[in-house]
PDB file of C-alpha atoms in Angstrom:
ATOM      1  CA  MET A  17      46.734   4.268 -11.456  1.00 46.00           C
ATOM      2  CA  THR A  18      44.734   6.717  -9.363  1.00 50.00           C
ATOM      3  CA  GLY A  19      40.948   6.166  -9.112  1.00 55.00           C
ATOM      4  CA  ILE A  20      38.423   8.817 -10.014  1.00 63.00           C
ATOM      5  CA  ALA A  21      37.812  11.139  -7.068  1.00 63.00           C
ATOM      6  CA  VAL A  22      34.242  11.311  -5.839  1.00 64.00           C
ATOM      7  CA  PRO A  23      33.025  14.914  -5.371  1.00 78.00           C
ATOM      8  CA  ARG A  24      32.830  15.922  -1.742  1.00 76.00           C
ATOM      9  CA  ARG A  25      29.157  16.874  -1.919  1.00 77.00           C
ATOM     10  CA  ILE A  26      28.295  13.359  -3.117  1.00 75.00           C
ATOM     11  CA  VAL A  27      30.265  11.800  -0.261  1.00 73.00           C
ATOM     12  CA  ILE A  28      28.491  14.053   2.236  1.00 81.00           C
ATOM     13  CA  GLY A  29      25.129  13.227   0.690  1.00 78.00           C
ATOM     14  CA  ARG A  30      25.774   9.496   0.900  1.00 81.00           C
ATOM     15  CA  LEU A  31      26.882   9.772   4.515  1.00 82.00           C
ATOM     16  CA  ALA A  32      23.780  11.816   5.346  1.00 86.00           C
ATOM     17  CA  LEU A  33      21.493   9.223   3.766  1.00 86.00           C
ATOM     18  CA  ALA A  34      23.287   6.419   5.586  1.00 88.00           C
ATOM     19  CA  GLY A  35      22.920   8.308   8.849  1.00 89.00           C
ATOM     20  CA  LEU A  36      19.199   8.854   8.257  1.00 91.00           C
ATOM     21  CA  ALA A  37      18.802   5.161   7.433  1.00 91.00           C
ATOM     22  CA  VAL A  38      20.513   4.084  10.661  1.00 93.00           C
ATOM     23  CA  ILE A  39      18.459   6.520  12.759  1.00 94.00           C
ATOM     24  CA  GLY A  40      15.253   5.463  10.988  1.00 94.00           C
ATOM     25  CA  ALA A  41      16.010   1.771  11.444  1.00 93.00           C
ATOM     26  CA  LEU A  42      16.647   2.206  15.162  1.00 95.00           C
ATOM     27  CA  ALA A  43      13.465   4.252  15.505  1.00 95.00           C
ATOM     28  CA  GLY A  44      11.595   1.556  13.600  1.00 94.00           C
ATOM     29  CA  LEU A  45      12.829  -1.132  15.982  1.00 95.00           C
ATOM     30  CA  GLY A  46      11.680   1.055  18.859  1.00 95.00           C
ATOM     31  CA  VAL A  47       8.229   1.386  17.307  1.00 94.00           C
ATOM     32  CA  VAL A  48       8.017  -2.388  16.856  1.00 94.00           C
ATOM     33  CA  TRP A  49       8.837  -2.907  20.529  1.00 95.00           C
ATOM     34  CA  ILE A  50       6.355  -0.295  21.731  1.00 93.00           C
ATOM     35  CA  ARG A  51       3.558  -1.612  19.514  1.00 91.00           C
ATOM     36  CA  LEU A  52       4.173  -5.245  20.427  1.00 91.00           C
ATOM     37  CA  MET A  53       4.066  -4.317  24.096  1.00 91.00           C
ATOM     38  CA  SER A  54       0.947  -2.109  23.872  1.00 89.00           C
ATOM     39  CA  ASP A  55      -1.085  -3.254  20.861  1.00 84.00           C
ATOM     40  CA  PRO A  56       0.363  -6.462  19.349  1.00 90.00           C
ATOM     41  CA  LEU A  57      -1.089  -7.294  15.920  1.00 91.00           C
ATOM     42  CA  GLY A  58      -3.799  -4.742  16.685  1.00 88.00           C
ATOM     43  CA  ASP A  59      -5.263  -4.394  13.199  1.00 92.00           C
ATOM     44  CA  ALA A  60      -5.721  -8.149  12.825  1.00 95.00           C
ATOM     45  CA  GLN A  61      -8.750  -7.791  15.087  1.00 93.00           C
ATOM     46  CA  ALA A  62     -10.477  -5.486  12.579  1.00 93.00           C
ATOM     47  CA  TYR A  63      -9.991  -8.007   9.769  1.00 96.00           C
ATOM     48  CA  TYR A  64     -11.139 -10.882  11.985  1.00 96.00           C
ATOM     49  CA  ASP A  65     -14.274  -9.028  13.047  1.00 94.00           C
ATOM     50  CA  ALA A  66     -15.072  -8.020   9.455  1.00 95.00           C
ATOM     51  CA  ALA A  67     -14.730 -11.558   8.129  1.00 96.00           C
ATOM     52  CA  ASN A  68     -16.825 -12.912  11.016  1.00 95.00           C
ATOM     53  CA  ARG A  69     -19.570 -10.393  10.297  1.00 95.00           C
ATOM     54  CA  LEU A  70     -19.785 -11.798   6.795  1.00 95.00           C
ATOM     55  CA  ASN A  71     -19.745 -15.351   8.152  1.00 95.00           C
ATOM     56  CA  ALA A  72     -22.629 -14.454  10.452  1.00 94.00           C
ATOM     57  CA  GLY A  73     -24.631 -12.671   7.737  1.00 93.00           C
ATOM     58  CA  LEU A  74     -24.241  -9.288   9.439  1.00 93.00           C
ATOM     59  CA  ALA A  75     -23.527  -5.886   7.871  1.00 91.00           C
ATOM     60  CA  LEU A  76     -19.874  -5.509   6.941  1.00 92.00           C
ATOM     61  CA  TYR A  77     -20.010  -1.759   7.616  1.00 89.00           C
ATOM     62  CA  PRO A  78     -22.033  -1.237  10.840  1.00 87.00           C
ATOM     63  CA  PRO A  79     -23.187   2.369  11.269  1.00 81.00           C
ATOM     64  CA  ASP A  80     -21.978   2.521  14.876  1.00 77.00           C
ATOM     65  CA  ALA A  81     -18.333   1.653  14.089  1.00 74.00           C
ATOM     66  CA  ASP A  82     -15.845   3.912  15.869  1.00 74.00           C
ATOM     67  CA  PRO A  83     -13.606   5.661  13.270  1.00 74.00           C
ATOM     68  CA  ASP A  84     -11.140   6.587  16.020  1.00 70.00           C
ATOM     69  CA  GLY A  85     -10.411   2.965  16.925  1.00 71.00           C
ATOM     70  CA  ASN A  86      -8.371   0.355  15.106  1.00 71.00           C
ATOM     71  CA  ARG A  87     -11.255  -2.130  14.860  1.00 79.00           C
ATOM     72  CA  ILE A  88     -13.106  -0.275  12.124  1.00 84.00           C
ATOM     73  CA  TYR A  89     -13.068  -1.844   8.645  1.00 88.00           C
ATOM     74  CA  LEU A  90     -12.886   0.811   5.903  1.00 86.00           C
ATOM     75  CA  TYR A  91     -11.769  -1.328   2.959  1.00 90.00           C
ATOM     76  CA  PRO A  92     -13.723  -2.760   0.035  1.00 93.00           C
ATOM     77  CA  PRO A  93     -15.233  -6.189   0.813  1.00 94.00           C
ATOM     78  CA  LEU A  94     -12.540  -8.216  -0.991  1.00 96.00           C
ATOM     79  CA  LEU A  95     -10.137  -8.625   1.936  1.00 96.00           C
ATOM     80  CA  ALA A  96     -12.914  -9.600   4.348  1.00 96.00           C
ATOM     81  CA  ILE A  97     -14.241 -12.101   1.795  1.00 96.00           C
ATOM     82  CA  ALA A  98     -10.799 -13.649   1.343  1.00 96.00           C
ATOM     83  CA  LEU A  99     -10.341 -13.971   5.110  1.00 97.00           C
ATOM     84  CA  ARG A 100     -13.689 -15.647   5.812  1.00 96.00           C
ATOM     85  CA  PRO A 101     -12.278 -19.213   5.933  1.00 97.00           C
ATOM     86  CA  LEU A 102      -9.387 -18.110   8.149  1.00 97.00           C
ATOM     87  CA  ALA A 103     -11.809 -16.318  10.488  1.00 96.00           C
ATOM     88  CA  LEU A 104     -13.365 -19.668  11.385  1.00 96.00           C
ATOM     89  CA  LEU A 105     -10.314 -20.178  13.606  1.00 97.00           C
ATOM     90  CA  PRO A 106     -10.119 -18.761  17.142  1.00 97.00           C
ATOM     91  CA  TYR A 107      -8.768 -15.230  17.113  1.00 96.00           C
ATOM     92  CA  PRO A 108      -5.256 -16.051  18.449  1.00 95.00           C
ATOM     93  CA  ALA A 109      -4.728 -18.600  15.674  1.00 97.00           C
ATOM     94  CA  PHE A 110      -6.153 -16.197  13.077  1.00 97.00           C
ATOM     95  CA  ALA A 111      -3.848 -13.381  14.227  1.00 96.00           C
ATOM     96  CA  LEU A 112      -0.735 -15.580  14.088  1.00 96.00           C
ATOM     97  CA  VAL A 113      -1.544 -16.940  10.626  1.00 97.00           C
ATOM     98  CA  TRP A 114      -2.366 -13.463   9.319  1.00 97.00           C
ATOM     99  CA  GLU A 115       0.849 -12.033  10.753  1.00 97.00           C
ATOM    100  CA  GLY A 116       2.713 -14.887   9.065  1.00 97.00           C
ATOM    101  CA  LEU A 117       1.199 -13.805   5.755  1.00 97.00           C
ATOM    102  CA  VAL A 118       2.178 -10.190   6.486  1.00 97.00           C
ATOM    103  CA  ILE A 119       5.791 -11.156   7.223  1.00 97.00           C
ATOM    104  CA  ALA A 120       5.930 -13.397   4.140  1.00 98.00           C
ATOM    105  CA  SER A 121       4.662 -10.473   2.052  1.00 97.00           C
ATOM    106  CA  PHE A 122       7.393  -8.274   3.497  1.00 98.00           C
ATOM    107  CA  ALA A 123      10.070 -10.853   2.663  1.00 97.00           C
ATOM    108  CA  LEU A 124       8.776 -11.097  -0.920  1.00 97.00           C
ATOM    109  CA  LEU A 125       8.742  -7.306  -1.121  1.00 97.00           C
ATOM    110  CA  LEU A 126      12.418  -7.110  -0.152  1.00 96.00           C
ATOM    111  CA  ASP A 127      13.251  -9.789  -2.704  1.00 96.00           C
ATOM    112  CA  ARG A 128      11.353  -7.872  -5.358  1.00 96.00           C
ATOM    113  CA  LEU A 129      13.155  -4.624  -4.547  1.00 95.00           C
ATOM    114  CA  GLY A 130      16.539  -6.348  -4.541  1.00 94.00           C
ATOM    115  CA  LEU A 131      18.364  -7.556  -1.456  1.00 92.00           C
ATOM    116  CA  ASN A 132      21.712  -6.686  -3.036  1.00 93.00           C
ATOM    117  CA  ARG A 133      20.762  -3.090  -3.808  1.00 92.00           C
ATOM    118  CA  ARG A 134      22.055  -0.340  -1.539  1.00 92.00           C
ATOM    119  CA  THR A 135      18.961   1.731  -2.348  1.00 93.00           C
ATOM    120  CA  THR A 136      16.686  -0.949  -0.895  1.00 95.00           C
ATOM    121  CA  TRP A 137      18.367  -0.882   2.500  1.00 95.00           C
ATOM    122  CA  LEU A 138      18.671   2.904   2.596  1.00 95.00           C
ATOM    123  CA  ALA A 139      14.967   3.318   1.863  1.00 95.00           C
ATOM    124  CA  LEU A 140      14.054   0.585   4.333  1.00 96.00           C
ATOM    125  CA  GLY A 141      16.016   2.338   7.050  1.00 95.00           C
ATOM    126  CA  ILE A 142      14.704   5.817   6.275  1.00 95.00           C
ATOM    127  CA  LEU A 143      11.145   4.440   6.329  1.00 96.00           C
ATOM    128  CA  GLY A 144      11.880   2.376   9.432  1.00 96.00           C
ATOM    129  CA  ILE A 145       9.081   3.878  11.525  1.00 96.00           C
ATOM    130  CA  PRO A 146       6.199   3.230   9.077  1.00 97.00           C
ATOM    131  CA  VAL A 147       7.585  -0.205   8.173  1.00 97.00           C
ATOM    132  CA  GLY A 148       8.027  -1.253  11.800  1.00 96.00           C
ATOM    133  CA  TRP A 149       4.598   0.117  12.688  1.00 96.00           C
ATOM    134  CA  ALA A 150       2.856  -1.769   9.862  1.00 96.00           C
ATOM    135  CA  LEU A 151       4.581  -5.057  10.705  1.00 97.00           C
ATOM    136  CA  ALA A 152       3.890  -4.793  14.437  1.00 96.00           C
ATOM    137  CA  ILE A 153       0.139  -4.192  14.028  1.00 95.00           C
ATOM    138  CA  ALA A 154      -0.272  -6.770  11.212  1.00 95.00           C
ATOM    139  CA  GLN A 155      -1.443  -4.111   8.767  1.00 96.00           C
ATOM    140  CA  ALA A 156      -2.788  -5.025   5.326  1.00 96.00           C
ATOM    141  CA  HIS A 157      -0.609  -2.226   3.966  1.00 96.00           C
ATOM    142  CA  VAL A 158       2.317  -4.662   3.933  1.00 97.00           C
ATOM    143  CA  PRO A 159       0.845  -7.068   1.332  1.00 97.00           C
ATOM    144  CA  LEU A 160      -0.619  -4.021  -0.417  1.00 97.00           C
ATOM    145  CA  THR A 161       2.897  -2.588  -0.810  1.00 97.00           C
ATOM    146  CA  LEU A 162       4.032  -5.900  -2.287  1.00 97.00           C
ATOM    147  CA  LEU A 163       1.192  -5.719  -4.818  1.00 97.00           C
ATOM    148  CA  LEU A 164       2.229  -2.185  -5.761  1.00 97.00           C
ATOM    149  CA  ALA A 165       5.849  -3.291  -6.115  1.00 97.00           C
ATOM    150  CA  LEU A 166       4.857  -6.108  -8.474  1.00 96.00           C
ATOM    151  CA  SER A 167       3.667  -3.260 -10.719  1.00 95.00           C
ATOM    152  CA  GLN A 168       1.385  -5.327 -12.934  1.00 96.00           C
ATOM    153  CA  PRO A 169      -2.157  -4.369 -13.980  1.00 96.00           C
ATOM    154  CA  TRP A 170      -3.643  -7.270 -11.994  1.00 97.00           C
ATOM    155  CA  SER A 171      -1.620  -6.453  -8.867  1.00 97.00           C
ATOM    156  CA  ILE A 172      -2.506  -2.740  -8.941  1.00 97.00           C
ATOM    157  CA  ALA A 173      -6.183  -3.625  -9.440  1.00 97.00           C
ATOM    158  CA  LEU A 174      -5.977  -6.042  -6.508  1.00 97.00           C
ATOM    159  CA  ALA A 175      -4.276  -3.393  -4.344  1.00 97.00           C
ATOM    160  CA  ALA A 176      -7.040  -0.944  -5.293  1.00 96.00           C
ATOM    161  CA  ASN A 177      -9.572  -3.451  -3.987  1.00 94.00           C
ATOM    162  CA  ILE A 178      -7.794  -3.545  -0.641  1.00 94.00           C
ATOM    163  CA  LYS A 179      -7.523   0.237  -0.343  1.00 92.00           C
ATOM    164  CA  ILE A 180      -8.951   2.456  -3.059  1.00 92.00           C
ATOM    165  CA  PHE A 181      -6.162   4.960  -3.704  1.00 94.00           C
ATOM    166  CA  PRO A 182      -3.513   2.515  -5.040  1.00 96.00           C
ATOM    167  CA  ALA A 183      -5.552   2.673  -8.258  1.00 96.00           C
ATOM    168  CA  LEU A 184      -3.854   6.029  -8.914  1.00 97.00           C
ATOM    169  CA  ALA A 185      -0.604   4.182  -9.667  1.00 97.00           C
ATOM    170  CA  ALA A 186      -2.189   3.324 -13.013  1.00 97.00           C
ATOM    171  CA  VAL A 187      -1.522   6.902 -14.192  1.00 97.00           C
ATOM    172  CA  TYR A 188       1.983   5.579 -14.910  1.00 97.00           C
ATOM    173  CA  TRP A 189       0.629   3.601 -17.871  1.00 97.00           C
ATOM    174  CA  LEU A 190      -1.621   6.482 -18.852  1.00 96.00           C
ATOM    175  CA  GLY A 191       1.348   8.851 -19.018  1.00 96.00           C
ATOM    176  CA  ARG A 192       3.352   6.344 -21.056  1.00 97.00           C
ATOM    177  CA  ARG A 193       0.402   5.815 -23.413  1.00 96.00           C
ATOM    178  CA  ASP A 194       0.593   2.119 -22.643  1.00 96.00           C
ATOM    179  CA  SER A 195      -2.923   1.220 -23.760  1.00 95.00           C
ATOM    180  CA  ARG A 196      -2.372  -2.504 -23.269  1.00 96.00           C
ATOM    181  CA  SER A 197      -1.632  -2.100 -19.557  1.00 96.00           C
ATOM    182  CA  CYS A 198      -4.407   0.484 -19.091  1.00 96.00           C
ATOM    183  CA  ILE A 199      -6.991  -1.854 -20.614  1.00 97.00           C
ATOM    184  CA  ALA A 200      -5.711  -4.813 -18.602  1.00 97.00           C
ATOM    185  CA  PHE A 201      -5.953  -2.774 -15.408  1.00 97.00           C
ATOM    186  CA  LEU A 202      -9.537  -1.748 -16.148  1.00 97.00           C
ATOM    187  CA  VAL A 203     -10.504  -5.330 -17.021  1.00 98.00           C
ATOM    188  CA  TRP A 204      -9.073  -6.584 -13.737  1.00 97.00           C
ATOM    189  CA  LEU A 205     -10.960  -3.875 -11.837  1.00 96.00           C
ATOM    190  CA  VAL A 206     -14.214  -4.957 -13.442  1.00 96.00           C
ATOM    191  CA  VAL A 207     -13.542  -8.656 -12.837  1.00 97.00           C
ATOM    192  CA  LEU A 208     -12.699  -8.125  -9.166  1.00 97.00           C
ATOM    193  CA  GLY A 209     -15.703  -5.836  -8.706  1.00 94.00           C
ATOM    194  CA  LEU A 210     -18.101  -8.351 -10.280  1.00 96.00           C
ATOM    195  CA  MET A 211     -16.598 -11.156  -8.213  1.00 95.00           C
ATOM    196  CA  GLN A 212     -17.266  -9.244  -4.987  1.00 94.00           C
ATOM    197  CA  LEU A 213     -20.758  -8.364  -6.167  1.00 94.00           C
ATOM    198  CA  ALA A 214     -21.497 -12.023  -6.883  1.00 95.00           C
ATOM    199  CA  ILE A 215     -20.126 -13.328  -3.558  1.00 94.00           C
ATOM    200  CA  GLU A 216     -21.234 -10.518  -1.232  1.00 93.00           C
ATOM    201  CA  PRO A 217     -23.768  -8.347  -3.095  1.00 93.00           C
ATOM    202  CA  GLU A 218     -25.028  -6.431  -0.055  1.00 92.00           C
ATOM    203  CA  ALA A 219     -21.547  -5.618   1.285  1.00 90.00           C
ATOM    204  CA  THR A 220     -20.362  -4.556  -2.163  1.00 91.00           C
ATOM    205  CA  ARG A 221     -23.317  -2.267  -2.743  1.00 89.00           C
ATOM    206  CA  SER A 222     -23.059  -0.732   0.712  1.00 89.00           C
ATOM    207  CA  PHE A 223     -19.338   0.039   0.543  1.00 86.00           C
ATOM    208  CA  PHE A 224     -19.598   3.367  -1.277  1.00 82.00           C
ATOM    209  CA  ALA A 225     -22.661   4.366   0.743  1.00 79.00           C
ATOM    210  CA  SER A 226     -21.099   3.473   4.095  1.00 75.00           C
ATOM    211  CA  VAL A 227     -17.456   4.478   3.749  1.00 71.00           C
ATOM    212  CA  GLY A 228     -16.546   8.100   3.160  1.00 67.00           C
ATOM    213  CA  LEU A 229     -15.121  11.242   4.677  1.00 67.00           C
ATOM    214  CA  ALA A 230     -17.282  10.817   7.774  1.00 65.00           C
ATOM    215  CA  GLN A 231     -15.024   7.901   8.773  1.00 60.00           C
ATOM    216  CA  LEU A 232     -11.823   9.968   8.847  1.00 69.00           C
ATOM    217  CA  GLY A 233     -12.120  10.189  12.621  1.00 65.00           C
ATOM    218  CA  HIS A 234      -9.726  11.993  14.959  1.00 73.00           C
ATOM    219  CA  VAL A 235      -6.699   9.802  14.409  1.00 78.00           C
ATOM    220  CA  ARG A 236      -3.145  11.067  13.788  1.00 85.00           C
ATOM    221  CA  ASN A 237      -3.895  11.932  10.198  1.00 89.00           C
ATOM    222  CA  ILE A 238      -0.947  13.471   8.313  1.00 92.00           C
ATOM    223  CA  SER A 239      -2.895  14.152   5.130  1.00 93.00           C
ATOM    224  CA  PRO A 240      -3.227  17.764   3.926  1.00 93.00           C
ATOM    225  CA  PHE A 241      -6.970  17.061   4.035  1.00 92.00           C
ATOM    226  CA  VAL A 242      -7.001  17.855   7.764  1.00 90.00           C
ATOM    227  CA  VAL A 243      -5.596  21.303   6.976  1.00 92.00           C
ATOM    228  CA  SER A 244      -7.950  22.030   4.096  1.00 93.00           C
ATOM    229  CA  PRO A 245      -9.990  19.758   1.794  1.00 92.00           C
ATOM    230  CA  ILE A 246      -9.449  22.317  -0.967  1.00 95.00           C
ATOM    231  CA  LEU A 247      -5.690  22.176  -0.484  1.00 96.00           C
ATOM    232  CA  TRP A 248      -5.855  18.368  -0.547  1.00 94.00           C
ATOM    233  CA  ALA A 249      -7.842  18.403  -3.802  1.00 95.00           C
ATOM    234  CA  LEU A 250      -5.444  20.864  -5.440  1.00 97.00           C
ATOM    235  CA  LEU A 251      -2.420  18.797  -4.382  1.00 96.00           C
ATOM    236  CA  LEU A 252      -4.118  15.645  -5.673  1.00 96.00           C
ATOM    237  CA  ILE A 253      -4.690  17.262  -9.067  1.00 97.00           C
ATOM    238  CA  ALA A 254      -1.145  18.655  -9.162  1.00 97.00           C
ATOM    239  CA  GLY A 255       0.315  15.294  -8.121  1.00 97.00           C
ATOM    240  CA  THR A 256      -1.620  13.515 -10.849  1.00 97.00           C
ATOM    241  CA  VAL A 257      -0.393  15.957 -13.496  1.00 97.00           C
ATOM    242  CA  VAL A 258       3.211  15.596 -12.314  1.00 97.00           C
ATOM    243  CA  ALA A 259       2.974  11.795 -12.239  1.00 97.00           C
ATOM    244  CA  VAL A 260       1.589  11.695 -15.787  1.00 97.00           C
ATOM    245  CA  ARG A 261       4.265  14.074 -17.063  1.00 97.00           C
ATOM    246  CA  LEU A 262       7.067  12.136 -15.376  1.00 97.00           C
ATOM    247  CA  ALA A 263       5.753   8.728 -16.477  1.00 96.00           C
ATOM    248  CA  PRO A 264       8.124   8.331 -19.466  1.00 96.00           C
ATOM    249  CA  SER A 265      11.147   9.242 -17.313  1.00 94.00           C
ATOM    250  CA  ARG A 266      13.176   7.177 -14.849  1.00 93.00           C
ATOM    251  CA  TRP A 267      11.202   8.832 -12.027  1.00 95.00           C
ATOM    252  CA  GLY A 268       7.822   7.980 -13.503  1.00 96.00           C
ATOM    253  CA  TRP A 269       7.019   4.888 -11.474  1.00 97.00           C
ATOM    254  CA  PHE A 270       8.140   6.417  -8.180  1.00 97.00           C
ATOM    255  CA  ALA A 271       5.975   9.480  -8.894  1.00 97.00           C
ATOM    256  CA  ALA A 272       2.961   7.242  -9.546  1.00 97.00           C
ATOM    257  CA  VAL A 273       3.564   5.230  -6.365  1.00 97.00           C
ATOM    258  CA  ALA A 274       4.035   8.416  -4.338  1.00 97.00           C
ATOM    259  CA  LEU A 275       0.713   9.706  -5.690  1.00 97.00           C
ATOM    260  CA  ALA A 276      -1.023   6.436  -4.812  1.00 97.00           C
ATOM    261  CA  THR A 277       0.546   6.404  -1.346  1.00 96.00           C
ATOM    262  CA  LEU A 278       0.114  10.019  -0.282  1.00 96.00           C
ATOM    263  CA  SER A 279      -3.281  10.844  -1.790  1.00 95.00           C
ATOM    264  CA  SER A 280      -5.530   9.251   0.832  1.00 93.00           C
ATOM    265  CA  PRO A 281      -7.466  11.810   2.921  1.00 92.00           C
ATOM    266  CA  ARG A 282      -6.899   9.433   5.870  1.00 91.00           C
ATOM    267  CA  LEU A 283      -3.113   9.145   5.723  1.00 93.00           C
ATOM    268  CA  LEU A 284      -1.554   7.391   8.711  1.00 93.00           C
ATOM    269  CA  VAL A 285       2.179   7.099   9.331  1.00 94.00           C
ATOM    270  CA  TYR A 286       2.420   3.370   8.594  1.00 95.00           C
ATOM    271  CA  MET A 287       0.999   3.975   5.107  1.00 96.00           C
ATOM    272  CA  LEU A 288       4.240   5.730   4.116  1.00 97.00           C
ATOM    273  CA  MET A 289       5.840   2.296   3.740  1.00 97.00           C
ATOM    274  CA  GLY A 290       4.022   2.171   0.392  1.00 97.00           C
ATOM    275  CA  LEU A 291       6.756   4.430  -0.982  1.00 97.00           C
ATOM    276  CA  LEU A 292       9.057   1.386  -1.001  1.00 97.00           C
ATOM    277  CA  ALA A 293       7.115   0.062  -3.983  1.00 97.00           C
ATOM    278  CA  GLY A 294       8.465   2.882  -6.135  1.00 96.00           C
ATOM    279  CA  LEU A 295      12.087   1.732  -5.922  1.00 94.00           C
ATOM    280  CA  ARG A 296      11.900  -0.630  -8.910  1.00 90.00           C
ATOM    281  CA  ARG A 297       9.995   0.465 -11.979  1.00 86.00           C
ATOM    282  CA  PRO A 298       7.862  -1.993 -13.974  1.00 85.00           C
ATOM    283  CA  ARG A 299       8.854  -3.301 -17.345  1.00 72.00           C
ATOM    284  CA  ALA A 300       6.843  -1.807 -20.167  1.00 61.00           C
ATOM    285  CA  SER A 301       4.303  -4.095 -21.823  1.00 54.00           C
ATOM    286  CA  ASP A 302       6.156  -3.909 -25.128  1.00 50.00           C
ATOM    287  CA  GLU A 303       9.326  -5.135 -23.408  1.00 52.00           C
ATOM    288  CA  VAL A 304       7.448  -8.099 -21.922  1.00 51.00           C
ATOM    289  CA  ALA A 305       5.870  -8.887 -25.295  1.00 51.00           C
ATOM    290  CA  ALA A 306       9.279  -8.774 -26.987  1.00 46.00           C
ATOM    291  CA  ASP A 307      10.672 -11.277 -24.470  1.00 47.00           C
ATOM    292  CA  LYS A 308       7.775 -13.654 -25.113  1.00 48.00           C
ATOM    293  CA  GLU A 309       8.454 -13.568 -28.840  1.00 47.00           C
ATOM    294  CA  ARG A 310      12.084 -14.597 -28.401  1.00 46.00           C
TER     295      ARG A 310
END
């Protein structure tokens, strides 16, 4: 019995994707090597310094911070608060432990996406450069991507308290009219915000006053914002509309993750690894509730 013939264009497309994945993976390994040789675990220093400023009672967001360097801390206070105990260690020990957490997050991310799925490995290869970059500099974007991939209201709220724009992934539930998940997301945002305010009131209050467009710096920013803030705003609005419209479809979650990943006005190459979180869509709240009733 003869098998069903696969159309030639599909075969060519699959080969092209496989080729891109191989090239991307090799490029990613090259980036890892270059970064480890020139700036190993570079961003760990920014987290260490931020946590130590809190330990010393200093301002979390000093006005003289250099936005062009990798030692500036531009996140909400939550990550620095969580790292305060770890920052009591000498920096080399802190950096190794933090990188261990980053690698563990990456392993959990791959497990979440599915180690036996061809799509996982194709996407990982195609995004080899941002993934390799993030791992080599110990970037918080790795655990953030895991939180996005978990695709739960609490995890998206937690990701939004590491970097603000992951909150836009919640438009997925808005577009699906999933009020239960929307309310849970908002509750988690409030809880995490109040927790930061209670633990570090000054740092929490100063975040929105201290961090803004003035900190974009002159880094290799690939956001449309550097071309035109108006263009960036229009694309952000258009992306939100598209994500809401696509939410009920099979592409809804990926559209929401793409919006959350690409919308930052300070978009660096390693941040593109966030797109991996869109490979497996979340289960709807009514599906979870039905399972609990069984």
